[in-house]
Structures are given as C-alpha cells and as structure tokens.
Amino acid sequence: DSGVTQTPKHLITATGQRVTLRCSPRSGDLSVYWYQQSLDQGLQFLIQYYNGEERAKGNILERFSAQQFPDLHSELNLSSLELGDSALYFCASSVGLGLATGVETQYFGPGTRLLVL
Amino acid sequence: QKEVEQDPGPLSVPEGAIVSLNCTYSNSAFQYFMWYRQYSRKGPELLMYTYSSGNKEDGRFTAQVDKSSKYISLFIRDSQPSDSATYLCALGAGNNRKLIWGLGTSLAVNP
C-alpha cells in the first residue's frame, strides 16, 4: 500500500458528461501528479501541483482541469467526455519538488478506471 | 520519434531465467533513470533509481545505464512467478521534473 488513495475505483459514464476524480496524497507529501494510462499511449503525465500551485503541465486536454486544495488533496475534473477518454487515471505524490536531486520518487495510488460509453 | 522507446512485449520466460528489459531514448539531457513495476490493476511502484551512468544492484535486480548509447537496462536474476508484471522505464532531466515514461514491457514468469 503506497499511502495514496484515489476515489472512485471505477466510473462508468456517458459521452458529454463531466466527472471528478479525487486523490489524497501520502501524509507529508506536498506534490501531486496526475497521469492517464491507456493501452496504446502508455502512462501520460497530465499535470503536477505542489502545495496548492500548478508546477508542471503535460499532455492535459483543455477539457480537463485539476486543483489541489489547502488540505493537499487533489481533484481532476474531466468534462465533455469522449469515448477516447476511457482509461486508467492515476494520482501520484511525492515529498517535494526534488530541488536537491532534480527528480522525486513518486508513489502511485491504485487508480480510477474510467469507462465512457 | 518518441523520446523513450520500450518494447511492450509480451515477454514470457521460465522460472529461474535471467530477464533483460530495455529502453532507448533520444534526449541526451536525461540524467535520472527509473524502473517501475506495475502489477495488474495496480499503480506503478518504484523498483530502481539510477543517476547518470553506471550500474546499480539491489538483490536480484540490476539497473544499467549506458549514456553513450542512450540505452538503459533492467536485469532480473533467478526470475520468480511473482516478478510477472509490467515494467516501465521513466526518465527525467534535472531542470524539468516531468518524467518521460516508456510504454512498459509485460513480463510473464512461468513456474
């Protein structure tokens, strides 16, 4: 158990809908990362937050948004859903920004499996 | 060309075999090289972490980095059925904390 929790575990919805995925990082971790994993694209980095502020952006669509709250939990909002958004969405957390080493070890949650019908 | 290439397999070996998993990359700025293991329906977990070139050993696992060839490897000795998983390489550069991930190689170790 990594200490990162994600809810819900499974989500089935229809095209055009909006969903919110939630993540609670490990105790003491300030950074939260969101990833999308599909069979053909692999693990794709979406966005990173550190202590409430956006720090890095990856291949995140404009229909997707995220935020990190004062208690450090994070939410990923997916709107105007399309069939192609069906994937596993992972949240990961790390202690900080890796200022000394450049890269932080990331601890992954169990993921949310999203199916868009 | 993708920044990181990894053969997705699947790779199937008998128990006790030596397994070699590899990634190639194109960006010479990468300095941090990680291997994550992902069991079915679980999140990835960090297995090995190497900075710059060289080898790193941890039990049955050895990570190698050849920066001149832009090639990284993970070796598993005396493979066990419990090693059956997908192995992902992840690479990072010092100033950009975004990790670039390989697609993952699916490994099955058969008893």
Coordinates of C-alpha atoms in Angstrom, one line a residue:
Chain A
D1 CA 0.0 0.0 0.0
S2 CA 1.6 3.3 -1.2
G3 CA -0.4 5.5 1.1
V4 CA -2.0 7.4 -1.8
T5 CA -5.8 7.0 -2.0
Q6 CA -8.0 7.5 -5.0
T7 CA -11.8 7.6 -5.4
P8 CA -13.8 6.2 -7.0
K9 CA -12.1 3.0 -8.1
H10 CA -14.4 2.6 -11.1
L11 CA -16.5 5.1 -13.0
I12 CA -18.9 4.5 -15.9
T13 CA -20.4 7.5 -17.6
A14 CA -21.7 8.7 -21.0
T15 CA -20.2 10.9 -23.7
G16 CA -20.6 14.6 -23.0
Q17 CA -20.7 14.1 -19.2
R18 CA -18.4 15.5 -16.6
V19 CA -16.7 13.6 -13.8
T20 CA -14.4 14.4 -10.8
L21 CA -11.7 12.1 -9.7
R22 CA -10.3 12.6 -6.2
C23 CA -6.8 11.9 -4.8
S24 CA -5.4 12.1 -1.3
P25 CA -1.6 12.1 -1.2
R26 CA 0.7 10.3 1.3
S27 CA 0.9 12.0 4.7
G28 CA 3.6 14.7 4.4
D29 CA 3.8 14.8 0.6
L30 CA 3.2 18.2 -1.0
S31 CA 3.4 17.3 -4.7
V32 CA 0.5 15.6 -6.5
Y33 CA 0.8 14.3 -10.1
W34 CA -2.0 13.1 -12.4
Y35 CA -1.5 10.5 -15.1
Q36 CA -3.6 8.9 -17.8
Q37 CA -2.8 5.3 -18.8
S38 CA -4.2 3.7 -21.9
L39 CA -3.1 0.6 -23.8
D40 CA -1.9 2.4 -26.8
Q41 CA -0.4 5.6 -25.2
G42 CA 1.1 4.2 -22.1
L43 CA 1.4 6.4 -19.0
Q44 CA 0.9 10.0 -19.9
F45 CA 1.7 12.8 -17.5
L46 CA -1.1 15.3 -17.2
I47 CA -0.3 17.8 -14.5
Q48 CA 1.6 18.4 -11.2
Y49 CA 0.6 20.5 -8.2
Y50 CA 2.9 21.5 -5.4
N51 CA 1.4 22.8 -2.2
G52 CA -1.6 24.1 -4.0
E53 CA 0.1 25.6 -7.0
E54 CA 0.4 24.2 -10.5
R55 CA 4.1 23.4 -11.2
A56 CA 4.2 21.4 -14.4
K57 CA 1.9 20.6 -17.2
G58 CA 2.0 17.7 -19.6
N59 CA -0.4 16.4 -22.2
I60 CA -3.5 17.7 -20.5
L61 CA -6.5 18.5 -22.7
E62 CA -8.3 21.8 -22.3
R63 CA -11.5 19.8 -21.3
F64 CA -9.5 18.6 -18.3
S65 CA -8.7 20.6 -15.2
A66 CA -7.2 20.0 -11.8
Q67 CA -6.7 21.6 -8.5
Q68 CA -5.0 21.0 -5.2
F69 CA -6.8 22.1 -2.0
P70 CA -5.3 23.5 1.2
D71 CA -5.5 20.1 2.8
L72 CA -3.4 18.9 -0.1
H73 CA -5.9 16.5 -1.6
S74 CA -6.4 17.0 -5.4
E75 CA -9.2 16.7 -7.8
L76 CA -9.1 16.0 -11.6
N77 CA -12.1 17.3 -13.5
L78 CA -12.9 15.7 -16.9
S79 CA -15.6 17.4 -18.9
S80 CA -17.3 16.9 -22.3
L81 CA -16.2 13.3 -22.1
E82 CA -15.4 11.4 -25.2
L83 CA -15.0 7.7 -25.9
G84 CA -11.3 8.1 -26.1
D85 CA -11.1 9.4 -22.6
S86 CA -11.7 5.9 -21.3
A87 CA -8.5 5.0 -19.4
L88 CA -6.9 4.4 -16.0
Y89 CA -6.3 7.7 -14.2
F90 CA -3.5 7.6 -11.6
C91 CA -2.6 10.0 -9.0
A92 CA 0.9 10.0 -7.5
S93 CA 2.5 12.0 -4.8
S94 CA 6.0 12.9 -3.7
V95 CA 7.5 14.8 -0.8
G96 CA 8.6 17.9 -2.6
L97 CA 10.0 19.2 -5.9
G98 CA 13.3 17.4 -5.9
L99 CA 15.2 20.6 -5.6
A100 CA 18.3 18.7 -4.5
T101 CA 18.1 15.7 -6.8
G102 CA 16.0 17.1 -9.6
V103 CA 13.5 14.2 -9.6
E104 CA 11.3 13.0 -6.8
T105 CA 10.3 9.4 -6.2
Q106 CA 6.6 9.2 -7.0
Y107 CA 4.2 7.0 -5.1
F108 CA 1.2 5.9 -7.1
G109 CA -2.4 5.4 -6.0
P110 CA -4.4 2.4 -7.1
G111 CA -6.0 4.4 -10.0
T112 CA -9.5 5.2 -11.2
R113 CA -10.8 3.2 -14.1
L114 CA -13.0 5.4 -16.3
L115 CA -15.2 4.0 -19.0
V116 CA -17.0 6.4 -21.3
L117 CA -19.9 4.8 -23.2
Chain B
Q1 CA 10.4 9.6 -32.9
K2 CA 9.3 9.1 -29.3
E3 CA 11.6 10.4 -26.6
V4 CA 11.6 6.9 -24.9
E5 CA 11.1 3.6 -26.7
Q6 CA 10.3 0.4 -24.9
D7 CA 9.3 -2.9 -26.4
P8 CA 5.9 -3.8 -25.0
G9 CA 6.5 -7.5 -25.3
P10 CA 4.9 -9.6 -24.0
L11 CA 7.9 -11.5 -22.7
S12 CA 7.5 -15.0 -21.4
V13 CA 10.3 -16.8 -19.6
P14 CA 10.6 -19.9 -17.4
E15 CA 11.1 -19.6 -13.6
G16 CA 14.8 -19.1 -12.8
A17 CA 15.7 -17.4 -16.1
I18 CA 17.6 -14.2 -16.4
V19 CA 15.4 -11.4 -17.8
S20 CA 16.7 -8.4 -19.7
L21 CA 14.4 -5.4 -20.1
N22 CA 15.5 -2.4 -22.1
C23 CA 14.6 1.2 -23.0
T24 CA 16.3 3.5 -25.5
Y25 CA 16.0 7.3 -25.5
S26 CA 16.8 10.2 -27.7
N27 CA 17.3 13.1 -25.4
S28 CA 20.8 13.3 -24.0
A29 CA 19.7 15.7 -21.2
F30 CA 18.2 12.8 -19.3
Q31 CA 20.1 12.2 -16.1
Y32 CA 17.7 10.2 -13.9
F33 CA 16.6 6.7 -14.9
M34 CA 14.0 4.8 -13.0
W35 CA 12.3 1.5 -13.3
Y36 CA 8.8 1.0 -12.1
R37 CA 6.9 -2.3 -11.7
Q38 CA 3.2 -2.4 -12.2
Y39 CA 1.1 -5.4 -11.2
S40 CA -2.2 -5.9 -13.0
R41 CA -4.9 -3.4 -11.8
K42 CA -2.4 -1.7 -9.5
G43 CA -0.4 1.6 -9.7
P44 CA 3.3 1.6 -10.6
E45 CA 5.8 1.2 -7.8
L46 CA 9.4 2.3 -7.9
L47 CA 11.9 -0.6 -8.3
M48 CA 15.2 1.0 -9.1
Y49 CA 16.6 4.6 -9.4
T50 CA 19.9 5.4 -11.1
Y51 CA 21.5 8.8 -11.6
S52 CA 23.8 9.3 -14.6
S53 CA 25.7 6.3 -15.9
G54 CA 26.7 3.0 -14.4
N55 CA 25.2 0.1 -12.7
K56 CA 23.1 -0.3 -9.6
E57 CA 22.3 -3.6 -7.9
D58 CA 19.5 -4.4 -5.4
G59 CA 19.1 -8.1 -4.7
R60 CA 18.1 -9.9 -7.8
F61 CA 17.7 -6.7 -9.8
T62 CA 20.4 -4.8 -11.6
A63 CA 19.9 -1.5 -13.4
Q64 CA 22.4 -0.4 -16.1
V65 CA 22.7 3.0 -17.8
D66 CA 24.8 3.5 -21.0
K67 CA 24.5 7.2 -21.8
S68 CA 26.8 7.0 -24.8
S69 CA 24.4 4.6 -26.4
K70 CA 21.3 6.2 -24.8
Y71 CA 20.3 2.7 -23.6
I72 CA 19.1 1.6 -20.2
S73 CA 18.5 -2.0 -19.0
L74 CA 17.0 -3.8 -16.1
F75 CA 18.2 -7.3 -15.4
I76 CA 16.3 -9.8 -13.2
R77 CA 18.2 -12.8 -12.0
D78 CA 16.6 -16.0 -10.9
S79 CA 13.2 -14.7 -12.0
Q80 CA 10.2 -15.8 -10.0
P81 CA 6.5 -16.0 -10.9
S82 CA 5.9 -13.1 -8.5
D83 CA 8.0 -11.0 -10.9
S84 CA 5.2 -11.3 -13.5
A85 CA 4.2 -7.7 -14.1
T86 CA 4.7 -4.8 -16.5
Y87 CA 8.0 -2.9 -16.1
L88 CA 8.1 0.7 -17.1
C89 CA 11.1 2.9 -17.5
A90 CA 10.9 6.5 -16.6
L91 CA 13.5 9.2 -17.4
G92 CA 14.0 12.7 -16.1
A93 CA 16.2 15.7 -16.7
G94 CA 17.5 17.9 -13.9
N95 CA 15.6 21.1 -14.6
N96 CA 12.4 19.6 -15.9
R97 CA 10.8 17.4 -13.2
K98 CA 8.4 15.9 -15.7
L99 CA 9.2 12.2 -16.1
I100 CA 9.0 10.7 -19.6
W101 CA 7.7 7.2 -19.5
G102 CA 8.2 4.1 -21.7
L103 CA 5.1 2.1 -22.7
G104 CA 6.1 -0.7 -20.4
T105 CA 7.1 -4.3 -21.1
S106 CA 4.8 -7.1 -20.0
L107 CA 6.7 -10.0 -18.4
A108 CA 5.3 -13.4 -17.5
V109 CA 7.5 -15.8 -15.5
N110 CA 6.1 -19.3 -15.8
P111 CA 6.5 -21.8 -13.0

